[in-house]
Coordinates of C-alpha atoms in Angstrom, one line a residue:
M1 CA 95.4 50.9 78.1
Q2 CA 97.6 52.8 80.7
E3 CA 96.3 53.4 84.2
Y4 CA 97.4 56.0 86.7
Q5 CA 97.5 55.9 90.5
I6 CA 95.8 58.9 92.2
K7 CA 95.8 60.0 95.8
L8 CA 92.6 61.8 96.1
Y9 CA 92.1 64.0 99.2
L10 CA 88.4 64.2 99.9
P11 CA 86.9 66.9 102.3
G12 CA 88.4 66.5 105.8
E13 CA 91.7 65.3 104.3
N14 CA 90.3 61.8 103.9
L15 CA 92.7 60.0 101.6
K16 CA 91.3 57.7 98.9
E17 CA 93.5 55.7 96.6
V18 CA 92.0 55.7 93.1
T19 CA 93.1 54.1 89.8
V20 CA 91.9 55.8 86.6
P21 CA 92.4 54.8 83.0
E22 CA 94.2 56.9 80.3
G23 CA 92.0 59.7 79.0
T24 CA 90.3 60.5 82.3
T25 CA 90.0 64.2 83.1
L26 CA 90.0 65.9 86.5
E27 CA 86.3 66.6 85.9
D28 CA 85.7 62.9 85.4
L29 CA 87.4 62.2 88.7
Y30 CA 85.3 64.9 90.4
C31 CA 82.1 63.5 89.0
M32 CA 82.9 60.0 90.4
H33 CA 83.1 61.6 93.9
K34 CA 80.6 64.5 93.6
D35 CA 78.5 63.3 96.5
A36 CA 81.5 63.9 98.9
Y37 CA 81.3 67.7 98.4
D38 CA 78.8 70.1 99.9
A39 CA 79.4 72.7 97.2
P40 CA 80.2 72.6 93.5
V41 CA 83.9 72.1 92.6
M42 CA 85.5 74.7 90.3
L43 CA 89.2 73.7 90.1
A44 CA 91.7 71.0 91.2
R45 CA 95.0 71.3 92.9
W46 CA 97.2 68.7 91.1
N47 CA 100.5 68.0 92.8
H48 CA 100.3 71.4 94.5
R49 CA 99.5 73.3 91.3
L50 CA 96.1 74.7 90.2
R51 CA 94.6 73.0 87.2
E52 CA 91.3 73.4 85.3
L53 CA 88.9 70.5 85.5
N54 CA 89.1 69.7 81.8
K55 CA 92.8 68.9 82.2
E56 CA 93.5 65.2 81.3
I57 CA 95.3 63.1 83.8
K58 CA 98.6 61.8 82.3
A59 CA 100.6 60.7 85.3
D60 CA 100.4 59.4 88.9
G61 CA 99.8 62.2 91.4
E62 CA 97.7 63.7 94.2
V63 CA 94.5 65.7 93.8
R64 CA 92.6 68.1 96.0
F65 CA 89.4 69.7 94.5
I66 CA 88.6 73.3 95.2
K67 CA 85.0 74.2 95.9
M68 CA 83.1 77.3 94.8
T69 CA 83.1 78.5 98.4
E70 CA 87.0 78.7 98.6
A71 CA 88.9 81.8 97.4
D72 CA 90.3 80.2 94.3
G73 CA 87.0 78.7 93.5
R74 CA 85.1 82.0 93.9
R75 CA 87.6 83.8 91.6
T76 CA 87.2 81.1 89.0
Y77 CA 83.4 81.2 89.2
R78 CA 83.3 85.0 88.9
R79 CA 85.5 85.4 85.9
S80 CA 83.6 82.5 84.2
A81 CA 80.3 84.2 85.0
V82 CA 81.6 87.4 83.4
M83 CA 82.2 85.5 80.1
L84 CA 78.7 84.1 80.4
L85 CA 77.3 87.6 80.9
Q86 CA 79.2 88.8 77.8
K87 CA 77.8 86.0 75.7
A88 CA 74.3 86.7 76.9
L89 CA 74.6 90.4 76.1
D90 CA 76.1 89.5 72.7
N91 CA 73.1 87.2 72.0
L92 CA 70.6 89.9 73.0
Y93 CA 72.2 93.1 71.8
G94 CA 75.1 92.2 69.5
T95 CA 77.5 94.2 71.6
M96 CA 80.6 92.2 70.5
A97 CA 79.4 91.8 66.9
D98 CA 79.0 95.5 65.9
H99 CA 82.0 96.8 67.9
T100 CA 80.2 100.0 68.6
T101 CA 79.1 99.1 72.2
T102 CA 80.6 96.9 74.7
V103 CA 80.3 96.2 78.4
R104 CA 83.2 97.1 80.7
I105 CA 83.7 95.5 84.1
L106 CA 84.9 98.5 86.2
Y107 CA 85.4 97.4 89.8
A108 CA 84.2 95.3 92.7
L109 CA 81.1 96.6 94.6
G110 CA 79.9 94.5 97.5
Q111 CA 79.8 90.9 96.4
G112 CA 79.7 91.8 92.7
Y113 CA 81.1 93.8 89.9
Y114 CA 79.9 97.2 88.7
C115 CA 79.6 97.3 84.9
E116 CA 78.9 100.0 82.4
F117 CA 78.3 100.0 78.7
V118 CA 80.9 102.1 76.8
G119 CA 81.1 103.0 73.1
D120 CA 79.3 104.9 70.4
N121 CA 75.9 103.8 71.4
K122 CA 76.2 103.6 75.2
R123 CA 73.2 101.9 76.8
V124 CA 71.7 101.9 80.3
L125 CA 69.6 98.8 80.8
S126 CA 66.5 98.8 82.8
Q127 CA 65.8 96.2 85.5
E128 CA 63.4 94.5 83.1
E129 CA 66.1 94.3 80.4
L130 CA 68.5 92.9 83.0
E131 CA 66.1 90.2 83.9
R132 CA 66.1 89.1 80.2
V133 CA 69.9 89.1 80.3
K134 CA 69.8 86.8 83.3
E135 CA 67.3 84.5 81.6
E136 CA 69.6 84.2 78.6
M137 CA 72.5 83.5 81.0
L138 CA 70.5 80.7 82.6
R139 CA 69.5 79.3 79.3
L140 CA 73.2 79.1 78.3
A141 CA 73.9 77.5 81.7
N142 CA 71.3 74.9 81.2
E143 CA 72.7 74.1 77.7
D144 CA 76.0 73.3 79.4
C145 CA 78.0 74.9 76.6
P146 CA 81.8 74.1 76.7
I147 CA 84.2 76.9 77.6
K148 CA 87.3 75.9 75.6
K149 CA 90.9 77.1 76.0
V150 CA 92.5 78.0 72.7
S151 CA 96.2 78.7 72.2
F152 CA 97.1 81.7 70.1
K153 CA 100.4 83.3 69.0
S154 CA 100.7 86.5 71.1
E155 CA 100.9 88.7 68.0
D156 CA 97.8 87.1 66.5
A157 CA 95.8 87.6 69.8
E158 CA 96.9 91.3 69.8
E159 CA 95.7 91.7 66.2
F160 CA 92.4 90.0 67.1
F161 CA 91.6 92.3 69.9
R162 CA 92.7 95.3 67.9
K163 CA 90.1 94.4 65.3
Q164 CA 87.6 93.9 68.1
G165 CA 88.2 97.5 69.3
L166 CA 89.4 96.2 72.7
K167 CA 92.4 98.5 73.1
D168 CA 93.2 97.5 76.7
K169 CA 93.5 93.8 75.9
E170 CA 95.7 94.6 72.9
R171 CA 98.0 96.7 75.0
L172 CA 98.1 94.2 77.8
L173 CA 99.2 91.4 75.5
H174 CA 101.8 93.6 73.9
Y175 CA 103.8 93.5 77.1
R176 CA 103.5 89.7 77.6
R177 CA 106.9 87.9 77.4
S178 CA 105.4 84.6 76.3
S179 CA 105.2 83.9 72.6
R180 CA 101.8 82.3 73.0
V181 CA 98.7 83.2 75.0
N182 CA 95.5 81.3 76.0
L183 CA 92.1 82.7 75.0
Y184 CA 88.8 81.2 75.9
E185 CA 85.9 80.4 73.5
L186 CA 82.2 80.2 74.3
N187 CA 79.9 79.5 71.4
G188 CA 82.2 81.3 68.9
M189 CA 83.0 84.2 71.2
L190 CA 86.7 84.6 72.1
D191 CA 88.1 86.5 75.0
Y192 CA 91.2 86.7 77.3
F193 CA 90.8 86.2 81.1
Y194 CA 93.2 86.6 84.0
G195 CA 93.1 83.2 85.6
Y196 CA 91.4 79.8 85.4
M197 CA 87.9 79.1 84.1
V198 CA 85.3 76.4 84.6
P199 CA 85.0 73.8 81.8
S200 CA 81.4 74.6 80.8
T201 CA 78.5 77.0 81.4
G202 CA 76.6 74.3 83.4
Y203 CA 78.7 75.3 86.4
L204 CA 77.3 78.9 86.3
K205 CA 73.8 79.1 87.7
Y206 CA 73.9 81.5 90.6
Y207 CA 74.0 85.3 90.1
N208 CA 71.7 88.3 89.9
L209 CA 71.8 91.5 87.9
E210 CA 70.7 94.8 89.5
T211 CA 70.6 98.3 88.0
Y212 CA 72.9 100.8 89.8
E213 CA 73.8 104.4 88.9
N214 CA 74.7 104.5 85.2
G215 CA 75.2 100.8 84.8
F216 CA 74.4 97.6 86.6
V217 CA 76.0 95.1 89.1
I218 CA 76.4 91.4 88.5
M219 CA 76.0 89.9 92.0
F220 CA 77.6 86.6 93.0
P221 CA 77.2 84.2 95.9
N222 CA 79.6 84.6 98.9
K223 CA 79.7 82.1 101.7
Q224 CA 76.8 80.0 100.5
Y225 CA 77.3 78.8 97.0
D226 CA 73.6 78.9 96.0
V227 CA 72.6 82.2 97.8
V228 CA 73.0 85.6 96.1
E229 CA 72.4 88.4 98.6
P230 CA 70.9 91.7 97.4
L231 CA 73.3 94.5 96.7
E232 CA 74.2 96.3 99.9
T233 CA 76.5 99.3 99.4
S234 CA 76.5 103.0 100.0
N235 CA 77.0 105.7 97.4
K236 CA 80.1 106.7 99.3
L237 CA 82.1 103.8 98.1
H238 CA 80.8 104.0 94.5
N239 CA 81.5 107.8 94.5
T240 CA 85.0 107.2 95.8
L241 CA 85.7 104.6 93.1
H242 CA 84.1 106.9 90.5
A243 CA 86.3 109.8 91.6
S244 CA 89.4 107.5 91.3
R245 CA 88.4 106.6 87.8
E246 CA 88.2 110.3 87.0
W247 CA 91.8 110.6 88.2
S248 CA 92.8 107.7 86.0
N249 CA 91.0 109.2 83.0
M250 CA 92.6 112.5 83.5
L251 CA 96.1 110.8 83.5
N252 CA 95.0 108.6 80.6
I253 CA 95.9 105.5 82.6
G254 CA 92.9 103.3 83.2
S255 CA 94.4 99.9 82.6
V256 CA 97.7 98.0 83.1
G257 CA 98.5 98.3 79.4
A258 CA 98.2 102.1 79.6
L259 CA 100.5 102.1 82.7
N260 CA 103.1 100.0 80.9
D261 CA 102.9 102.4 77.9
S262 CA 103.7 105.3 80.3
I263 CA 106.6 103.6 81.8
A264 CA 108.0 102.4 78.5
M265 CA 107.8 106.0 77.1
G266 CA 109.8 107.4 80.0
K267 CA 106.8 109.2 81.6
A268 CA 107.0 107.4 85.0
Q269 CA 108.3 110.3 86.9
K270 CA 105.7 112.7 85.7
L271 CA 103.0 110.1 86.6
V272 CA 104.3 109.7 90.1
L273 CA 104.6 113.4 90.8
T274 CA 101.1 114.1 89.3
H275 CA 99.4 111.4 91.2
E276 CA 101.1 112.2 94.5
A277 CA 100.1 115.9 94.0
L278 CA 96.5 114.8 93.5
M279 CA 96.6 112.7 96.7
E280 CA 98.2 115.6 98.7
Q281 CA 95.4 117.9 97.4
R282 CA 92.7 115.5 98.6
I283 CA 94.4 115.1 102.0
G284 CA 94.5 118.9 102.2
N285 CA 90.8 119.2 101.3
L286 CA 90.1 116.7 104.1
A287 CA 92.0 118.8 106.6
Q288 CA 90.1 121.9 105.5
Q289 CA 86.8 120.1 106.0
I290 CA 87.8 119.2 109.5
I291 CA 89.1 122.7 110.4
E292 CA 85.8 124.2 109.3
H293 CA 84.0 122.3 112.1
P294 CA 85.5 123.5 115.4
D295 CA 83.5 121.0 117.4
I296 CA 85.6 118.1 115.9
K297 CA 88.3 117.0 118.3
F298 CA 88.7 113.4 117.4
V299 CA 89.6 112.2 113.8
M300 CA 88.9 108.5 113.8
I301 CA 90.8 106.5 111.1
A302 CA 90.2 102.8 110.3
G303 CA 90.7 100.5 107.4
P304 CA 91.8 97.0 106.4
S305 CA 95.4 95.7 106.5
S306 CA 98.0 97.4 104.4
S307 CA 95.9 100.4 103.6
G308 CA 98.6 102.9 104.6
K309 CA 96.7 104.1 107.7
T310 CA 99.9 105.2 109.5
S311 CA 101.3 107.3 106.7
F312 CA 97.9 108.7 105.9
A313 CA 97.5 109.8 109.6
N314 CA 100.9 111.5 109.5
R315 CA 100.2 113.3 106.2
L316 CA 96.7 114.4 107.5
S317 CA 98.4 115.7 110.7
I318 CA 100.8 117.8 108.7
Q319 CA 98.0 119.3 106.6
L320 CA 96.1 120.1 109.8
L321 CA 99.2 121.7 111.3
A322 CA 99.6 123.8 108.1
K323 CA 96.0 125.1 108.6
G324 CA 96.5 126.2 112.1
A325 CA 95.5 123.1 114.1
K326 CA 97.6 121.2 116.6
P327 CA 97.2 117.5 115.8
H328 CA 98.2 114.8 118.2
P329 CA 98.5 111.2 116.9
V330 CA 97.0 108.5 119.0
S331 CA 97.3 104.7 118.3
L332 CA 94.5 102.5 119.6
D333 CA 97.2 99.8 120.1
D334 CA 98.3 101.7 123.2
Y335 CA 94.9 101.0 124.7
Y336 CA 95.3 97.3 124.5
V337 CA 94.3 95.4 127.7
D338 CA 97.1 93.6 129.4
R339 CA 97.9 90.4 127.7
D340 CA 96.5 88.2 130.6
K341 CA 93.1 89.9 130.1
C342 CA 93.1 89.6 126.3
P343 CA 90.4 87.3 124.8
K344 CA 91.5 84.2 123.1
N345 CA 90.6 82.4 119.9
P346 CA 89.2 78.9 119.9
D347 CA 92.7 77.6 119.2
G348 CA 94.1 79.3 122.3
S349 CA 95.9 82.1 120.6
F350 CA 95.3 85.7 121.6
D351 CA 92.5 87.6 119.7
F352 CA 94.1 91.0 119.2
E353 CA 91.5 92.1 116.7
C354 CA 88.3 91.9 118.7
L355 CA 87.0 95.0 120.4
E356 CA 87.4 93.4 123.8
S357 CA 91.2 93.5 123.3
I358 CA 90.9 97.3 123.7
D359 CA 90.3 98.9 127.1
V360 CA 87.2 100.7 125.9
P361 CA 86.2 102.2 129.3
L362 CA 89.7 103.7 129.8
F363 CA 89.7 105.1 126.2
N364 CA 86.3 106.8 126.8
Q365 CA 87.3 108.0 130.2
D366 CA 90.5 109.6 128.8
M367 CA 88.8 111.1 125.7
N368 CA 86.1 112.6 127.8
T369 CA 88.6 114.1 130.3
L370 CA 90.4 115.7 127.3
L371 CA 87.1 117.0 125.8
N372 CA 86.2 118.6 129.2
G373 CA 89.5 120.4 129.4
G374 CA 91.3 118.0 131.7
E375 CA 94.8 116.4 131.4
I376 CA 95.5 112.7 131.0
K377 CA 98.6 110.5 131.2
M378 CA 99.2 109.0 127.8
P379 CA 99.5 105.2 127.8
S380 CA 102.0 103.2 125.8
F381 CA 101.6 99.4 125.3
N382 CA 104.7 97.3 125.7
F383 CA 104.3 94.5 123.2
K384 CA 107.3 92.6 124.7
T385 CA 105.9 92.4 128.2
G386 CA 102.3 92.5 127.1
K387 CA 101.4 95.3 129.6
R388 CA 100.3 98.9 129.4
E389 CA 102.9 101.4 130.6
Y390 CA 103.0 105.1 131.4
R391 CA 106.3 106.8 130.5
G392 CA 105.6 110.3 131.7
G393 CA 103.8 111.7 128.6
T394 CA 100.7 113.8 129.3
L395 CA 98.1 115.5 127.1
K396 CA 95.7 118.4 127.5
L397 CA 93.6 119.8 124.6
G398 CA 93.6 123.5 123.7
D399 CA 91.2 125.2 121.4
N400 CA 93.1 124.2 118.3
D401 CA 94.1 120.7 119.4
I402 CA 92.8 117.7 117.5
L403 CA 93.5 114.0 118.2
V404 CA 94.2 111.9 115.1
I405 CA 93.3 108.4 116.3
E406 CA 94.2 105.4 114.1
G407 CA 93.2 101.8 114.7
I408 CA 91.2 98.8 113.6
H409 CA 88.1 99.8 115.6
G410 CA 88.2 103.5 114.9
L411 CA 84.8 103.5 113.1
N412 CA 83.0 101.2 115.6
D413 CA 80.7 103.5 117.7
K414 CA 81.0 101.1 120.6
L415 CA 84.7 102.2 120.9
S416 CA 83.8 105.9 121.4
M417 CA 80.2 105.4 122.7
N418 CA 80.5 108.2 125.4
L419 CA 81.9 110.8 123.1
P420 CA 79.5 113.3 121.5
D421 CA 78.9 112.5 117.8
C422 CA 79.7 116.1 116.8
S423 CA 83.2 115.8 118.2
K424 CA 84.1 112.9 115.9
F425 CA 85.1 112.8 112.2
R426 CA 85.3 109.3 110.8
I427 CA 87.6 108.3 107.9
Y428 CA 87.6 104.9 106.3
I429 CA 90.8 104.3 104.3
S430 CA 91.5 101.4 101.9
A431 CA 93.6 100.8 98.7
L432 CA 90.8 100.7 96.1
T433 CA 92.8 100.4 93.0
Q434 CA 91.4 102.3 90.0
L435 CA 93.3 100.3 87.4
N436 CA 91.8 97.4 85.4
I437 CA 93.8 94.6 83.8
D438 CA 91.7 95.1 80.7
E439 CA 88.0 95.7 79.7
H440 CA 86.7 92.5 81.3
N441 CA 89.2 91.8 84.1
P442 CA 89.1 94.1 87.2
L443 CA 92.3 94.4 89.1
P444 CA 91.7 92.7 92.5
T445 CA 92.0 95.2 95.3
T446 CA 92.7 92.5 97.9
D447 CA 95.7 91.3 95.9
C448 CA 97.2 94.8 95.9
R449 CA 96.9 94.9 99.7
L450 CA 98.4 91.4 100.0
V451 CA 101.4 92.4 97.8
R452 CA 101.9 95.5 99.9
R453 CA 101.9 93.4 103.1
I454 CA 104.3 90.8 101.7
V455 CA 106.8 93.5 100.9
R456 CA 106.4 95.4 104.2
D457 CA 106.4 92.3 106.5
A458 CA 109.6 91.0 104.9
R459 CA 111.2 94.4 105.5
T460 CA 110.0 95.3 108.9
R461 CA 109.1 92.0 110.7
G462 CA 111.4 89.4 109.1
T463 CA 108.3 87.5 108.0
N464 CA 108.7 85.6 104.7
A465 CA 106.1 85.6 101.9
Q466 CA 105.0 82.1 102.7
E467 CA 104.2 83.1 106.3
T468 CA 102.3 86.3 105.2
I469 CA 100.3 84.3 102.6
A470 CA 99.5 81.7 105.3
M471 CA 98.1 84.2 107.7
W472 CA 96.2 86.2 105.1
P473 CA 92.9 84.3 105.3
S474 CA 92.7 85.0 109.1
V475 CA 93.5 88.7 108.5
R476 CA 90.7 88.8 105.9
A477 CA 88.3 87.1 108.3
G478 CA 89.1 89.8 110.9
E479 CA 88.5 92.6 108.4
E480 CA 85.1 91.1 107.4
K481 CA 84.1 91.0 111.1
Y482 CA 85.6 94.1 112.6
I483 CA 86.2 96.6 109.7
F484 CA 84.0 96.3 106.6
P485 CA 80.6 96.4 108.5
F486 CA 81.5 99.9 109.7
Q487 CA 82.7 101.5 106.5
D488 CA 79.3 103.0 105.5
G489 CA 79.4 104.9 108.8
A490 CA 82.4 106.9 107.8
D491 CA 82.1 110.6 107.0
V492 CA 84.7 110.1 104.2
I493 CA 86.1 107.1 102.3
F494 CA 89.8 107.8 101.3
N495 CA 91.4 105.8 98.5
S496 CA 95.1 105.1 99.2
A497 CA 95.8 103.2 96.0
L498 CA 98.4 104.6 93.7
L499 CA 98.3 104.0 89.9
F500 CA 102.0 103.1 89.7
E501 CA 102.4 101.2 93.0
L502 CA 102.3 97.6 91.6
S503 CA 105.1 98.4 89.1
V504 CA 107.2 99.5 92.1
L505 CA 106.1 96.7 94.4
K506 CA 106.9 94.1 91.7
V507 CA 110.6 94.7 92.1
Y508 CA 110.4 93.8 95.8
A509 CA 107.7 91.2 95.8
E510 CA 108.9 88.8 93.0
P511 CA 112.1 87.6 94.7
L512 CA 110.1 87.0 97.9
L513 CA 107.4 85.0 96.1
F514 CA 110.0 82.9 94.2
Q515 CA 111.4 81.7 97.6
I516 CA 108.2 79.7 98.4
P517 CA 108.9 76.0 97.7
R518 CA 106.8 74.0 95.3
E519 CA 105.6 71.6 97.9
A520 CA 104.3 74.3 100.2
P521 CA 100.5 74.8 100.6
E522 CA 101.1 78.5 99.7
Y523 CA 102.9 77.7 96.4
S524 CA 99.8 78.0 94.2
E525 CA 98.9 81.4 95.6
A526 CA 102.5 82.6 95.1
K527 CA 102.3 81.4 91.5
R528 CA 99.0 83.3 91.0
L529 CA 100.5 86.5 92.4
L530 CA 103.6 86.1 90.2
K531 CA 101.4 85.8 87.2
F532 CA 99.5 88.8 88.3
L533 CA 102.7 90.9 88.7
D534 CA 104.0 89.7 85.4
Y535 CA 101.5 92.0 83.7
F536 CA 103.3 95.0 85.0
L537 CA 106.6 96.6 83.7
P538 CA 108.9 97.2 86.7
M539 CA 109.6 100.7 87.9
P540 CA 112.3 101.8 90.4
A541 CA 111.3 103.5 93.6
D542 CA 113.7 106.4 93.1
D543 CA 111.0 108.8 92.0
V544 CA 108.6 108.0 94.8
P545 CA 108.6 110.8 97.4
Q546 CA 109.6 110.1 100.9
N547 CA 106.2 111.1 102.3
S548 CA 104.3 108.8 99.9
L549 CA 102.0 106.2 101.4
L550 CA 103.9 103.6 99.3
R551 CA 107.1 104.3 101.3
E552 CA 105.3 102.6 104.3
F553 CA 105.8 99.3 102.4
V554 CA 109.0 99.6 100.4
G555 CA 110.9 101.7 103.0
G556 CA 112.5 105.1 102.9
S557 CA 109.6 107.0 104.5
V558 CA 110.1 110.2 106.4
F559 CA 107.5 109.0 108.9
N560 CA 108.0 106.4 111.7
V561 CA 106.1 103.6 110.0

């Protein structure tokens, strides 16, 4: 019997040389070393490429296992738990068998997915009924049922989903270039999923189901693999996402397949113009809302990376100007403390994202001076010298003047603690995509922002895709600490996602991602994003208006972004 030499990197990068016999799977290897891991393992990285645990080892190589608490592990756990949820619903209600009712995963909400039943006999389950669904999920988990990968001809898979009444899956697969596609089977139920899965239901034991609005939320663990926190979200976020879904429904584009249909039929220009008109209308409504409250002097804008904050601030300013106000853009970056006073991270690097990196006393002093009719000297931060400068600019507020302030801490009340609450209007902006990959695969909002940033950083900062992907975890950590906790305090949540943007970004992002070498730690993430973009038909940027938020990333904006 043949044997293979494996370099197994255990937690802490402890290398262990292992010899395994022919027929050994990655799951077998994991089970031999299970005690070394403080959380369940979901996947393996085999020679720099992600592999499912039921993959058989057929050559020498190196292995790093991916835990449930890591990003790829969380994604694998969540999509596998969605299949478990579908099977439990099927067992209890026959939702997949009668084809008249099915559950649709609509979007992420908190640490979970918001789901609704759709179809001829739409249901709204009570909390008591959801508890029975959870019990059935746990029963299937305890049975440790295998989740099998099954290869189909693409046209056969299309036909299968057509008969199931799953139109979005059928359309999605219609645009796949590959002649074959992998489906997953759980106790006779077949479905398609974007990404890797666990080998069996025994890996899926932590989740909760909570009623919410017209559906329910399946909640997942976050940082602790065995702890599921209660749902914490405001209706503002749900209402924003619901309104975005209404836009999608109005344009008949709720999934990637429907978007591809529109592009393939030559309707892209109409889609772009209609969606941009809807966005301009909403920005105009926001401006009107601000104008109707004369006490408002400070519009505070904050949001995570690559949300389009700068373009949005410019477009809002134009709308305010058109309604008789005199907007003045202010960047919180200009209130950075001098570099030698900036706090540092544990590794010695400067922490530009903490509130203490901003001169909060000076900001409050200047804003109060303006509010009381005084004049201030406008600061400007020199990023080359790391010092604040004054270049002769001054500002004094008249009756119709409004400051449009954009920055990471805009929604943190500690930033503007000395300003009257009635003088502030808070806007949280993020790219909350309203598209779904299909009925059971929500399109990851974070991935959309990452693709935006990869394209923008390569164009404006000379940063390659590998570097952007490498720094993304620290960017996300900063968002979770300094931005997300304050979103519920916003007066308005603005969705900057555009239905067509990934088809445009694809043209710019793919060449950048293909540059990442196979041996790089960021290679598996690049491959995942390339697969993600492969679902979309490409679309040129020619029809995208120069004032579009998308221009902040692909270039050609009329604004200084």
